[in-house]
Short mmCIF file of C-alpha atoms in Angstrom, two decimals:
data_model
loop_
_atom_site.label_atom_id
_atom_site.label_comp_id
_atom_site.label_asym_id
_atom_site.label_seq_id
_atom_site.Cartn_x
_atom_site.Cartn_y
_atom_site.Cartn_z
CA UNK A 158 -6.03 -22.66 28.97
CA UNK A 159 -4.81 -19.19 29.93
CA UNK A 160 -3.97 -18.23 26.72
CA UNK A 161 -7.67 -19.37 25.40
CA UNK A 162 -8.82 -17.44 28.08
CA UNK A 163 -6.92 -14.56 27.53
CA UNK A 164 -7.58 -14.65 23.28
CA UNK A 165 -11.78 -13.94 24.62
CA UNK A 166 -10.54 -10.75 26.67
CA UNK A 167 -8.42 -9.76 23.93
CA UNK A 168 -11.71 -8.26 22.10
CA UNK A 169 -12.40 -5.91 23.92
CA UNK A 170 -9.35 -3.98 23.24
CA UNK A 171 -7.90 -5.60 19.49
CA UNK A 172 -11.53 -6.65 17.97
CA UNK A 173 -11.82 -2.57 17.28
CA UNK A 174 -9.03 -1.93 15.39
CA UNK A 175 -10.52 -5.41 12.83
CA UNK A 176 -13.72 -4.50 12.87
CA UNK A 177 -13.85 -1.50 11.83
CA UNK A 178 -11.20 -2.59 8.72
CA UNK A 179 -12.29 -3.30 5.68
CA UNK A 180 -14.82 -1.41 4.46
CA UNK A 181 -14.96 -2.78 0.99
CA UNK A 182 -15.76 0.37 -0.84
CA UNK A 183 -12.57 1.48 0.71
CA UNK A 184 -10.20 -1.56 0.45
CA UNK A 185 -7.95 -1.93 3.28
CA UNK A 186 -8.73 1.04 5.41
CA UNK A 187 -10.47 1.10 8.46
CA UNK A 188 -13.55 3.06 8.66
CA UNK A 189 -15.92 2.45 11.52
CA UNK A 190 -15.22 3.38 15.21
CA UNK A 191 -14.57 0.20 17.04
CA UNK A 192 -16.63 -1.55 19.14
CA UNK A 193 -16.92 -4.59 21.29
CA UNK A 194 -17.16 -7.85 19.84
CA UNK A 195 -18.00 -11.23 20.65
CA UNK A 196 -16.49 -12.82 17.84
CA UNK A 197 -12.91 -13.36 17.30
CA UNK A 198 -10.93 -10.12 16.23
CA UNK A 199 -9.93 -11.55 12.70
CA UNK A 200 -13.41 -12.61 11.80
CA UNK A 201 -14.72 -9.28 12.70
CA UNK A 202 -12.09 -8.06 10.03
CA UNK A 203 -13.64 -9.58 7.06
CA UNK A 204 -16.89 -9.41 7.71
CA UNK A 205 -17.10 -6.57 7.41
CA UNK A 206 -15.70 -6.82 3.93
CA UNK A 207 -18.56 -8.67 3.02
CA UNK A 208 -21.23 -5.57 3.88
CA UNK A 209 -19.75 -3.57 1.69
CA UNK A 210 -23.40 -1.92 0.16
CA UNK A 211 -24.54 -0.85 3.06
CA UNK A 212 -21.83 1.56 3.33
CA UNK A 213 -20.66 3.04 0.08
CA UNK A 214 -18.30 5.90 0.67
CA UNK A 215 -16.88 5.59 4.19
CA UNK A 216 -13.94 7.72 4.68
CA UNK A 217 -10.48 7.31 7.04
CA UNK A 218 -9.14 4.81 9.03
CA UNK A 219 -11.44 6.31 12.19
CA UNK A 220 -10.27 3.86 15.35
CA UNK A 221 -11.34 6.49 17.68
CA UNK A 222 -14.31 5.40 19.88
CA UNK A 223 -17.43 6.75 19.94
CA UNK A 224 -18.09 6.71 23.97
CA UNK A 225 -18.72 10.43 25.14
CA UNK A 226 -18.93 9.08 29.09
CA UNK A 227 -18.09 11.41 31.45
CA UNK A 228 -13.93 9.91 32.62
CA UNK A 229 -14.85 8.18 35.95
CA UNK A 230 -14.25 9.68 39.34
CA UNK A 231 -12.96 7.40 40.88
CA UNK A 232 -9.61 4.58 40.28
CA UNK A 233 -10.08 2.44 37.13
CA UNK A 234 -10.28 -1.79 37.24
CA UNK A 235 -7.49 -2.86 36.81
CA UNK A 236 -7.90 -6.75 35.86
CA UNK A 237 -5.70 -9.19 37.75
CA UNK A 238 -1.72 -10.22 37.52
CA UNK A 239 -0.93 -13.35 36.88
CA UNK A 240 0.68 -13.67 40.42
CA UNK A 241 -1.85 -11.22 42.28
CA UNK A 242 0.83 -8.15 42.81
CA UNK A 243 -1.25 -4.73 42.24
CA UNK A 244 -1.10 -4.25 37.95
CA UNK A 245 -0.11 -0.71 39.14
CA UNK A 246 3.03 -1.38 41.25
CA UNK A 247 4.36 -3.80 38.56
CA UNK A 248 7.32 -2.27 36.66
CA UNK A 249 6.92 -0.97 33.24
CA UNK A 250 8.46 -4.07 31.49
CA UNK A 251 6.00 -6.71 33.99
CA UNK A 252 3.17 -4.70 33.07
CA UNK A 253 4.03 -5.43 29.18
CA UNK A 254 4.38 -8.42 30.12
CA UNK A 255 0.77 -8.75 31.92
CA UNK A 256 -0.88 -6.64 28.55
CA UNK A 257 0.04 -9.52 26.16
CA UNK A 258 -1.12 -12.40 28.54
CA UNK A 259 -4.40 -10.73 28.87
CA UNK A 260 -4.86 -7.23 26.68
CA UNK A 261 -7.42 -4.91 28.19
CA UNK A 262 -8.01 -0.99 27.72
CA UNK A 263 -6.67 -0.95 31.14
CA UNK A 264 -3.80 -1.99 31.09
CA UNK A 265 -2.91 -0.25 27.75
CA UNK A 266 -3.87 3.40 28.72
CA UNK A 267 -1.36 2.86 32.08
CA UNK A 268 1.24 1.53 29.81
CA UNK A 269 1.03 4.42 26.92
CA UNK A 270 1.03 7.05 29.83
CA UNK A 271 3.87 5.31 31.35
CA UNK A 272 6.13 5.27 28.16
CA UNK A 273 4.93 8.58 27.86
CA UNK A 274 6.94 9.57 30.61
CA UNK A 275 10.09 8.22 30.61
CA UNK A 276 10.99 10.98 28.00
CA UNK A 277 12.55 8.23 26.00
CA UNK A 278 11.44 8.55 21.83
CA UNK A 279 12.48 4.57 21.68
CA UNK A 280 8.79 4.24 23.00
CA UNK A 281 7.20 5.81 19.47
CA UNK A 282 6.59 2.62 17.72
CA UNK A 283 5.53 0.75 21.17
CA UNK A 284 2.65 4.01 21.80
CA UNK A 285 1.55 3.81 18.73
CA UNK A 286 0.82 -0.32 18.58
CA UNK A 287 -1.69 0.04 21.26
CA UNK A 288 -2.73 3.51 19.80
CA UNK A 289 -3.57 1.61 16.76
CA UNK A 290 -5.50 -1.50 18.08
CA UNK A 291 -6.66 -0.70 21.31
CA UNK A 292 -10.02 0.16 21.12
CA UNK A 293 -10.82 2.98 23.77
CA UNK A 294 -11.05 6.60 24.18
CA UNK A 295 -9.11 6.36 27.34
CA UNK A 296 -6.59 4.63 25.14
CA UNK A 297 -6.71 6.75 21.99
CA UNK A 298 -5.93 9.96 24.62
CA UNK A 299 -3.56 8.82 26.54
CA UNK A 300 -1.45 7.53 23.68
CA UNK A 301 -1.88 10.45 21.89
CA UNK A 302 -1.11 13.05 24.81
CA UNK A 303 2.34 10.58 25.44
CA UNK A 304 3.32 10.62 21.76
CA UNK A 305 3.02 14.52 22.24
CA UNK A 306 5.63 14.00 25.01
CA UNK A 307 7.52 11.90 23.14
CA UNK A 308 7.91 13.62 19.88
CA UNK A 309 7.46 17.56 20.48
CA UNK A 310 4.70 17.72 18.66
CA UNK A 311 1.92 19.17 19.49
CA UNK A 312 -0.86 16.55 19.86
CA UNK A 313 -4.37 17.88 16.80
CA UNK A 314 -6.77 15.95 19.43
CA UNK A 315 -7.44 14.19 16.48
CA UNK A 316 -6.88 10.31 15.95
CA UNK A 317 -6.74 10.41 12.53
CA UNK A 318 -5.00 13.14 12.35
CA UNK A 319 -2.16 12.26 15.01
CA UNK A 320 -2.19 8.29 14.19
CA UNK A 321 -0.41 9.62 10.15
CA UNK A 322 1.66 12.40 12.12
CA UNK A 323 3.07 11.04 15.01
CA UNK A 324 4.12 7.49 12.97
CA UNK A 325 5.64 9.76 9.97
CA UNK A 326 7.62 11.31 12.33
CA UNK A 327 8.63 7.86 14.00
CA UNK A 328 9.42 6.63 10.15
CA UNK A 329 11.42 9.70 9.36
CA UNK A 330 13.41 9.82 12.18
CA UNK A 331 13.85 5.99 12.19
CA UNK A 332 14.56 5.39 16.09
CA UNK A 333 15.37 2.11 17.30
CA UNK A 334 12.21 0.77 19.25
CA UNK A 335 15.08 -1.43 21.20
CA UNK A 336 15.19 -4.99 22.74
CA UNK A 337 12.10 -6.73 23.37
CA UNK A 338 10.08 -4.70 21.13
CA UNK A 339 10.22 -7.68 18.30
CA UNK A 340 8.27 -9.49 21.24
CA UNK A 341 5.66 -7.38 21.75
CA UNK A 342 4.77 -6.58 18.49
CA UNK A 343 4.56 -10.30 17.07
CA UNK A 344 2.26 -10.62 20.15
CA UNK A 345 -0.09 -7.72 19.92
CA UNK A 346 -0.73 -8.35 15.99
CA UNK A 347 -1.29 -12.09 16.57
CA UNK A 348 -4.03 -11.36 18.29
CA UNK A 349 -5.30 -9.61 15.25
CA UNK A 350 -4.78 -12.68 13.34
CA UNK A 351 -2.85 -15.01 14.58
CA UNK A 352 -1.09 -15.62 11.40
CA UNK A 353 0.81 -12.26 11.70
CA UNK A 354 2.48 -12.91 14.59
CA UNK A 355 4.64 -15.45 12.28
CA UNK A 356 5.06 -12.61 9.47
CA UNK A 357 6.27 -10.59 11.88
CA UNK A 358 8.74 -12.43 13.98
CA UNK A 359 10.30 -12.59 9.88
CA UNK A 360 11.32 -8.91 10.25
CA UNK A 361 14.89 -8.78 11.63
CA UNK A 362 15.60 -5.21 11.53
CA UNK A 363 13.69 -3.19 14.71
CA UNK A 364 13.06 -0.06 12.43
CA UNK A 365 11.41 -1.04 9.70
CA UNK A 366 9.05 -3.67 11.56
CA UNK A 367 8.56 -0.45 13.67
CA UNK A 368 7.53 1.28 10.24
CA UNK A 369 4.43 -2.14 9.84
CA UNK A 370 1.21 -1.01 10.62
CA UNK A 371 -2.23 -2.92 10.68
CA UNK A 372 -3.82 -2.05 6.82
CA UNK A 373 -7.28 -3.20 8.49
CA UNK A 374 -7.84 -6.67 7.39
CA UNK A 375 -6.34 -10.12 7.87
CA UNK A 376 -4.41 -12.21 5.58
CA UNK A 377 -5.94 -12.18 2.22
CA UNK A 378 -8.79 -10.28 3.63
CA UNK A 379 -9.05 -8.54 0.45
CA UNK A 380 -9.68 -11.40 -1.73
CA UNK A 381 -7.01 -11.56 -4.62
CA UNK A 382 -7.90 -12.69 -8.33
CA UNK A 383 -6.91 -16.19 -9.55
CA UNK A 384 -6.38 -16.74 -12.83
CA UNK A 385 -9.51 -14.41 -13.18
CA UNK A 386 -11.73 -15.17 -16.05
CA UNK A 387 -11.36 -13.55 -20.03
CA UNK A 388 -13.15 -11.74 -22.23
CA UNK A 389 -13.06 -10.30 -25.77
CA UNK A 390 -13.49 -6.97 -26.20
CA UNK A 391 -16.87 -7.33 -28.04
CA UNK A 392 -17.56 -9.72 -24.70
CA UNK A 393 -17.24 -6.75 -22.62
CA UNK A 394 -20.03 -4.38 -23.61
CA UNK A 395 -20.33 -3.36 -19.77
CA UNK A 396 -16.63 -0.70 -20.72
CA UNK A 397 -16.82 2.29 -21.00
CA UNK A 398 -14.77 4.04 -23.12
CA UNK A 399 -13.70 6.47 -20.79
CA UNK A 400 -12.79 4.19 -18.03
CA UNK A 401 -9.01 3.24 -17.14
CA UNK A 402 -7.24 0.07 -17.77
CA UNK A 403 -3.99 -1.01 -16.52
CA UNK A 404 -2.74 -2.55 -20.19
CA UNK A 405 0.41 -5.42 -20.27
CA UNK A 406 1.64 -7.12 -23.31
CA UNK A 407 4.00 -9.94 -23.26
CA UNK A 408 5.36 -12.28 -26.16
CA UNK A 409 2.26 -12.06 -28.61
CA UNK A 410 -0.57 -12.09 -26.10
CA UNK A 411 -2.29 -8.09 -24.83
CA UNK A 412 -4.78 -7.67 -21.82
CA UNK A 413 -6.15 -5.41 -19.80
CA UNK A 414 -7.04 -5.62 -16.67
CA UNK A 415 -9.92 -2.62 -15.85
CA UNK A 416 -9.06 -0.47 -12.70
CA UNK A 417 -12.31 -0.72 -11.03
CA UNK A 418 -11.88 -4.60 -10.14
CA UNK A 419 -8.43 -4.63 -9.30
CA UNK A 420 -9.16 -1.01 -7.14
CA UNK A 421 -11.33 -3.57 -4.88
CA UNK A 422 -8.59 -6.88 -5.41
CA UNK A 423 -5.38 -5.20 -5.37
CA UNK A 424 -4.15 -7.78 -6.55
CA UNK A 425 -3.60 -10.54 -9.57
CA UNK A 426 -2.23 -13.77 -10.27
CA UNK A 427 -2.32 -14.80 -14.12
CA UNK A 428 -0.61 -15.82 -17.17
CA UNK A 429 -0.18 -13.54 -19.76
CA UNK A 430 1.55 -14.84 -22.75
CA UNK A 431 2.90 -17.64 -21.43
CA UNK A 432 4.42 -15.88 -18.30
CA UNK A 433 2.96 -16.44 -14.69
CA UNK A 434 2.32 -12.94 -13.33
CA UNK A 435 1.30 -10.30 -11.03
CA UNK A 436 -0.53 -7.59 -11.63
CA UNK A 437 0.33 -5.28 -8.44
CA UNK A 438 -2.76 -2.52 -7.46
CA UNK A 439 -1.87 -0.09 -4.27
CA UNK A 440 -4.73 1.97 -3.69
CA UNK A 441 -3.22 3.96 -1.62
CA UNK A 442 -0.10 4.63 -3.27
CA UNK A 443 -2.19 4.30 -6.91
CA UNK A 444 0.40 1.79 -8.34
CA UNK A 445 0.09 -0.59 -10.45
CA UNK A 446 2.95 -3.11 -10.86
CA UNK A 447 3.46 -6.53 -13.49
CA UNK A 448 6.06 -8.73 -11.90
CA UNK A 449 6.75 -12.00 -13.01
CA UNK A 450 6.14 -14.81 -10.91
CA UNK A 451 9.36 -17.33 -11.83
CA UNK A 452 12.29 -17.62 -9.54
CA UNK A 453 15.21 -17.99 -10.99
CA UNK A 454 15.26 -21.54 -9.49
CA UNK A 455 12.49 -22.15 -11.49
CA UNK A 456 9.89 -22.01 -8.81
CA UNK A 457 6.29 -19.88 -9.31
CA UNK A 458 4.89 -17.63 -6.63
CA UNK A 459 1.24 -17.33 -6.14
CA UNK A 460 0.69 -13.55 -3.88
CA UNK A 461 -1.65 -12.82 -1.42
CA UNK A 462 -1.94 -9.31 0.21
CA UNK A 463 -0.60 -9.42 3.90
CA UNK A 464 -3.26 -7.37 5.88
CA UNK A 465 -0.57 -4.98 6.84
CA UNK A 466 1.03 -1.87 5.73
CA UNK A 467 4.39 0.37 5.31
CA UNK A 468 4.65 3.52 4.31
CA UNK A 469 0.94 3.27 3.24
CA UNK A 470 2.24 0.85 1.03
CA UNK A 471 0.84 -2.51 0.13
CA UNK A 472 3.05 -5.03 2.14
CA UNK A 473 2.51 -8.53 0.07
CA UNK A 474 2.91 -12.06 0.75
CA UNK A 475 3.80 -15.45 -0.93
CA UNK A 476 2.11 -18.47 -0.31
CA UNK A 477 5.00 -20.73 -1.01
CA UNK A 478 7.41 -19.60 1.23
CA UNK A 479 5.68 -17.02 3.40
CA UNK A 480 7.96 -13.95 2.60
CA UNK A 481 6.94 -10.41 2.82
CA UNK A 482 7.77 -8.26 -0.14
CA UNK A 483 7.73 -4.47 -0.74
CA UNK A 484 4.75 -4.03 -3.58
CA UNK A 485 6.52 -0.34 -4.59
CA UNK A 486 9.98 -2.20 -4.81
CA UNK A 487 9.22 -5.46 -5.90
CA UNK A 488 11.30 -7.15 -3.24
CA UNK A 489 10.75 -9.27 -0.58
CA UNK A 490 12.34 -7.93 2.55
CA UNK A 491 11.60 -10.44 5.37
CA UNK A 492 11.43 -14.45 5.03
CA UNK A 493 13.34 -17.18 2.97
CA UNK A 494 13.82 -14.96 0.22
CA UNK A 495 14.66 -11.75 1.77
CA UNK A 496 16.55 -9.72 -0.74
CA UNK A 497 14.89 -11.63 -3.80
CA UNK A 498 14.10 -8.84 -7.10
CA UNK A 499 11.50 -9.79 -9.29
CA UNK A 500 11.62 -8.70 -12.68
CA UNK A 501 8.46 -6.42 -13.69
CA UNK A 502 6.86 -6.23 -17.13
CA UNK A 503 5.77 -2.34 -18.15
CA UNK A 504 2.62 -1.20 -17.16
CA UNK A 505 0.24 1.35 -19.33
CA UNK A 506 -2.43 3.05 -17.50
CA UNK A 507 -4.62 4.57 -20.56
CA UNK A 508 -8.46 4.76 -21.31
CA UNK A 509 -10.32 1.54 -22.42
CA UNK A 510 -10.42 3.28 -25.71
CA UNK A 511 -6.91 4.30 -26.48
CA UNK A 512 -6.06 0.53 -25.29
CA UNK A 513 -8.36 -1.25 -27.49
CA UNK A 514 -7.35 1.39 -31.10
CA UNK A 515 -4.16 -0.33 -30.40
CA UNK A 516 -4.47 -3.56 -29.65
CA UNK A 517 -7.75 -4.84 -30.84
CA UNK A 518 -6.81 -8.16 -30.23
CA UNK A 519 -6.43 -7.63 -26.37
CA UNK A 520 -8.35 -9.57 -23.97
CA UNK A 521 -10.19 -8.10 -20.63
CA UNK A 522 -11.65 -9.74 -17.83
CA UNK A 523 -14.76 -10.45 -17.04
CA UNK A 524 -16.95 -9.07 -13.64
CA UNK A 525 -15.38 -11.30 -10.99
CA UNK A 526 -17.71 -13.42 -9.33
CA UNK A 527 -18.89 -13.03 -5.29
CA UNK A 528 -15.78 -14.37 -3.07
CA UNK A 529 -17.34 -17.62 -0.97
CA UNK A 530 -15.81 -19.71 1.76
CA UNK A 531 -16.54 -22.58 1.70
CA UNK A 532 -14.69 -24.05 5.07
CA UNK A 533 -17.11 -21.42 6.90
CA UNK A 534 -20.66 -21.85 5.35
CA UNK A 535 -21.80 -19.22 7.66
CA UNK A 536 -20.10 -16.67 6.43
CA UNK A 537 -21.84 -13.95 3.53
CA UNK A 538 -19.31 -13.78 0.54
CA UNK A 539 -17.60 -10.75 -0.38
CA UNK A 540 -18.61 -8.49 -3.12
CA UNK A 541 -18.00 -5.46 -4.27
CA UNK A 542 -19.62 -2.22 -6.13
CA UNK A 543 -17.76 -2.29 -9.17
CA UNK A 544 -18.74 0.83 -11.20
CA UNK A 545 -16.12 2.77 -12.47
CA UNK A 546 -14.41 5.60 -9.86
CA UNK A 547 -16.59 4.30 -6.56
CA UNK A 548 -13.30 2.67 -4.86
CA UNK A 549 -11.70 4.72 -2.43
CA UNK A 550 -13.67 7.58 -3.69
CA UNK A 551 -13.56 9.44 -0.21
CA UNK A 552 -9.93 9.01 -0.16
CA UNK A 553 -8.57 10.27 -3.35
CA UNK A 554 -10.91 13.08 -3.11
CA UNK A 555 -9.00 14.31 0.09
CA UNK A 556 -5.47 15.59 0.45
CA UNK A 557 -5.02 13.63 3.63
CA UNK A 558 -3.16 10.19 4.32
CA UNK A 559 -5.17 7.68 6.27
CA UNK A 560 -0.66 5.74 7.20
CA UNK A 561 1.79 7.04 8.26
CA UNK A 562 4.69 7.66 5.70
CA UNK A 563 7.94 9.07 5.80
CA UNK A 564 8.09 13.20 6.21
CA UNK A 565 8.15 14.26 2.20
CA UNK A 566 8.61 17.81 0.76
CA UNK A 567 5.67 19.87 -0.92
CA UNK A 568 7.77 19.98 -4.34
CA UNK A 569 4.19 17.94 -5.47
CA UNK A 570 1.22 17.18 -3.58
CA UNK A 571 1.20 14.63 -1.31
CA UNK A 572 -1.90 12.98 -4.04
CA UNK A 573 -0.80 14.55 -7.06
CA UNK A 574 0.35 11.40 -9.43
CA UNK A 575 4.06 11.08 -10.94
CA UNK A 576 5.15 8.79 -13.56
CA UNK A 577 8.41 7.12 -12.63
CA UNK A 578 11.58 5.37 -13.41
CA UNK A 579 14.09 3.84 -11.84
CA UNK A 580 17.41 3.52 -14.29
CA UNK A 581 20.66 1.66 -12.72
CA UNK A 582 20.29 3.78 -9.58
CA UNK A 583 19.00 7.03 -10.42
CA UNK A 584 15.42 7.68 -10.37
CA UNK A 585 13.43 10.67 -11.31
CA UNK A 586 9.31 11.24 -10.87
CA UNK A 587 7.64 13.79 -13.40
CA UNK A 588 4.28 15.48 -12.14
CA UNK A 589 1.73 13.72 -14.29
CA UNK A 590 -0.58 17.27 -14.86
CA UNK A 591 2.23 18.89 -16.13
CA UNK A 592 3.19 15.84 -18.63
CA UNK A 593 -0.45 15.41 -19.77
CA UNK A 594 0.13 19.20 -21.63
CA UNK A 595 3.96 17.97 -23.24
CA UNK A 596 4.51 16.40 -26.46
CA UNK A 597 7.08 14.14 -26.73
CA UNK A 598 10.06 15.08 -25.28
CA UNK A 599 13.90 13.71 -24.31
CA UNK A 600 14.73 13.58 -20.94
CA UNK A 601 18.50 12.47 -19.47
CA UNK A 602 18.54 10.13 -16.54
CA UNK A 603 22.17 9.30 -15.42
CA UNK A 604 23.22 10.20 -18.64
CA UNK A 605 20.77 7.82 -20.87
CA UNK A 606 18.74 9.89 -22.90
CA UNK A 607 14.71 9.17 -22.35
CA UNK A 608 11.98 9.61 -24.53
CA UNK A 609 9.14 10.89 -22.72
CA UNK A 610 5.96 9.94 -24.98
CA UNK A 611 2.65 11.56 -22.66
CA UNK A 612 -0.71 10.39 -23.08
CA UNK A 613 -4.14 10.94 -21.42
CA UNK A 614 -4.14 9.06 -18.05
CA UNK A 615 0.16 8.43 -17.66
CA UNK A 616 2.89 8.08 -19.86
CA UNK A 617 5.30 5.73 -21.36
CA UNK A 618 8.70 5.70 -21.51
CA UNK A 619 11.63 5.02 -23.92
CA UNK A 620 15.79 4.34 -24.08
CA UNK A 621 17.28 6.11 -26.85
CA UNK A 622 21.09 4.78 -25.40
CA UNK A 623 21.94 2.86 -27.97
CA UNK A 624 20.61 4.71 -31.36
CA UNK A 625 22.60 4.16 -34.70
CA UNK A 626 23.25 6.89 -36.92
CA UNK A 627 21.78 9.41 -34.40
CA UNK A 628 24.60 12.05 -33.47
CA UNK A 629 24.60 12.20 -29.14
CA UNK A 630 23.82 15.62 -29.43
CA UNK A 631 20.14 15.52 -30.84
CA UNK A 632 19.20 13.95 -27.62
CA UNK A 633 19.98 16.63 -25.64
CA UNK A 634 18.05 16.99 -22.69
CA UNK A 635 14.52 18.63 -23.16
CA UNK A 636 15.03 17.90 -27.29
CA UNK A 637 11.70 17.58 -29.10
CA UNK A 638 10.72 14.69 -30.57
CA UNK A 639 8.87 13.67 -33.32
CA UNK A 640 6.87 10.30 -33.09
CA UNK A 641 5.61 8.24 -36.76
CA UNK A 642 2.35 8.30 -37.00
CA UNK A 643 1.24 5.09 -35.34
CA UNK A 644 4.41 4.69 -33.78
CA UNK A 645 3.74 4.27 -29.96
CA UNK A 646 3.59 1.16 -29.52
CA UNK A 647 3.23 -0.91 -26.17
CA UNK A 648 7.07 -2.28 -26.46
CA UNK A 649 8.55 0.11 -29.18
CA UNK A 650 8.54 3.45 -30.34
CA UNK A 651 8.95 4.85 -34.05
CA UNK A 652 10.46 8.33 -33.95
CA UNK A 653 10.48 10.07 -37.10
CA UNK A 654 12.90 13.35 -36.18
CA UNK A 655 14.56 14.50 -32.25
CA UNK A 656 15.92 18.59 -32.17
CA UNK A 657 13.93 19.55 -35.83
CA UNK A 658 15.94 16.45 -37.34
CA UNK A 659 13.93 15.24 -39.47
CA UNK A 660 13.42 11.18 -41.38
CA UNK A 661 15.46 10.04 -38.56
CA UNK A 662 13.38 6.72 -38.80
CA UNK A 663 14.56 5.06 -35.89
CA UNK A 664 13.15 2.28 -33.27
CA UNK A 665 13.67 2.99 -29.82
CA UNK A 666 12.92 0.36 -26.80
CA UNK A 667 10.03 0.75 -23.75
CA UNK A 668 11.47 0.50 -20.59
CA UNK A 669 9.59 -0.10 -17.56
CA UNK A 670 8.07 3.36 -16.01
CA UNK A 671 5.27 3.09 -13.23
CA UNK A 672 3.09 5.72 -11.84
CA UNK A 673 2.67 6.55 -8.39
CA UNK A 674 1.11 9.06 -5.46
CA UNK A 675 3.80 11.49 -5.33
CA UNK A 676 4.23 10.79 -1.38
CA UNK A 677 4.81 6.48 -2.39
CA UNK A 678 7.93 7.42 -4.35
CA UNK A 679 9.07 9.61 -2.42
CA UNK A 680 9.25 7.07 0.64
CA UNK A 681 11.14 4.64 -1.58
CA UNK A 682 13.09 7.10 -3.51
CA UNK A 683 14.81 10.18 -1.48
CA UNK A 684 17.15 11.59 -3.97
CA UNK A 685 14.73 11.34 -7.17
CA UNK A 686 15.14 13.36 -9.58
CA UNK A 687 11.74 16.06 -10.29
CA UNK A 688 10.25 17.27 -13.69
CA UNK A 689 8.88 19.75 -14.23
CA UNK A 690 11.80 22.10 -11.98
CA UNK A 691 10.18 23.84 -8.93
CA UNK A 692 11.52 27.37 -11.31
CA UNK A 693 9.48 25.84 -14.13
CA UNK A 694 6.04 25.84 -11.83
#
């Protein structure tokens, strides 16, 4: 009974974070100042997603409360503890226990402040979690002050700036949160969505657990597309020549997934060329990856948005085993399938007109219908504005991040797009803006010659590792490549010449590459090679 009462009282702290969650313009990022609510926190999270038309371009996840009342001059009221002892007389460990039993802003502010006074940096992720989920200006200000003391980094006084700044400090320094953190985080997040508790309980590494952040929606709060309706190009008369699509070819079937749809839904479970696939699109890191949903034992997975993030990158969850998956790597990091890596297929980010010219028989998607909830008839359906470029425009027009990640060197701008390659432990990031000015050329990565073929909006990468009849020295680093007319195909490249040698007439296989914002790639691959080199910029 007490837990039920606590869950209702917890709304004063946690509903704020959830009710600010899914502005449908901006995907998984909370956008409004928190407010108290009489509904359960998780319900508030999803109902916000249903009001997309009312807020088209709201901005970053500001969870700073809007109250401006002067601070009280008397001692703040503290709810009673279970055994009747005054809260202020408890040890910090006892206070944490009481807070998890009865979450409220008075307990939260006191705990965050006391953690800051210890000077022990292990408390940084604990304070970050309190800061992220609590719903009062007092808690936010106290948390920012505590984090300033613990990290030595001066607070800006702005919630969003400090949330990213201190979270990135933690991620970069990798401080162990210490014993008890697993229980604290899983129980606290369970107030946001009861399923979060079980999800987080699977994460065995405490440093990784500390890096996981609430993304603003509960599990499935951004509805995935399951076997989406398809159209022929002739039927898709709403498509514009210049809009971007995510193109794939598997077997004999070609498909184009409009970015305008994936930017809203972030996941599509589909079948292409007879292969069960999942197209994951992380709007925060601007990365589209196509995964094979089949496991080696023959089982087929289906994926949802978990509602959680790590390094400002989408965490997926499969419905069959409840394992958690890093979207950028396609690897399960928690749950029964931990360590499993999904196979990938190449994805081309390109203009619809260019894709259609190369693949006239392609399918594309029909406009997704509203998402209804038959089990909750009182809940309004989720609808979205699918105008190209409408989703996340505030985020994309700003240099700022909304969620913490690793501290990133300024080789590129944080949100500069890079084309990325991962081959046999060797990684490469090529600046897209510079690529778009280049003709095809050779890049030797880990001894393997690759041919980079730029296009408007992306690039395709092909391997020249095993080509008969071409001298190895022809594939020198930086050598220009002459592509045969019409030779840039989705899965292969026909080459007429390389390094000044004409009429070579070779065909190169395409390899998997991807695109992302620079910060996201660096967070996963800090030792990556860079193109163009710094001295060529």
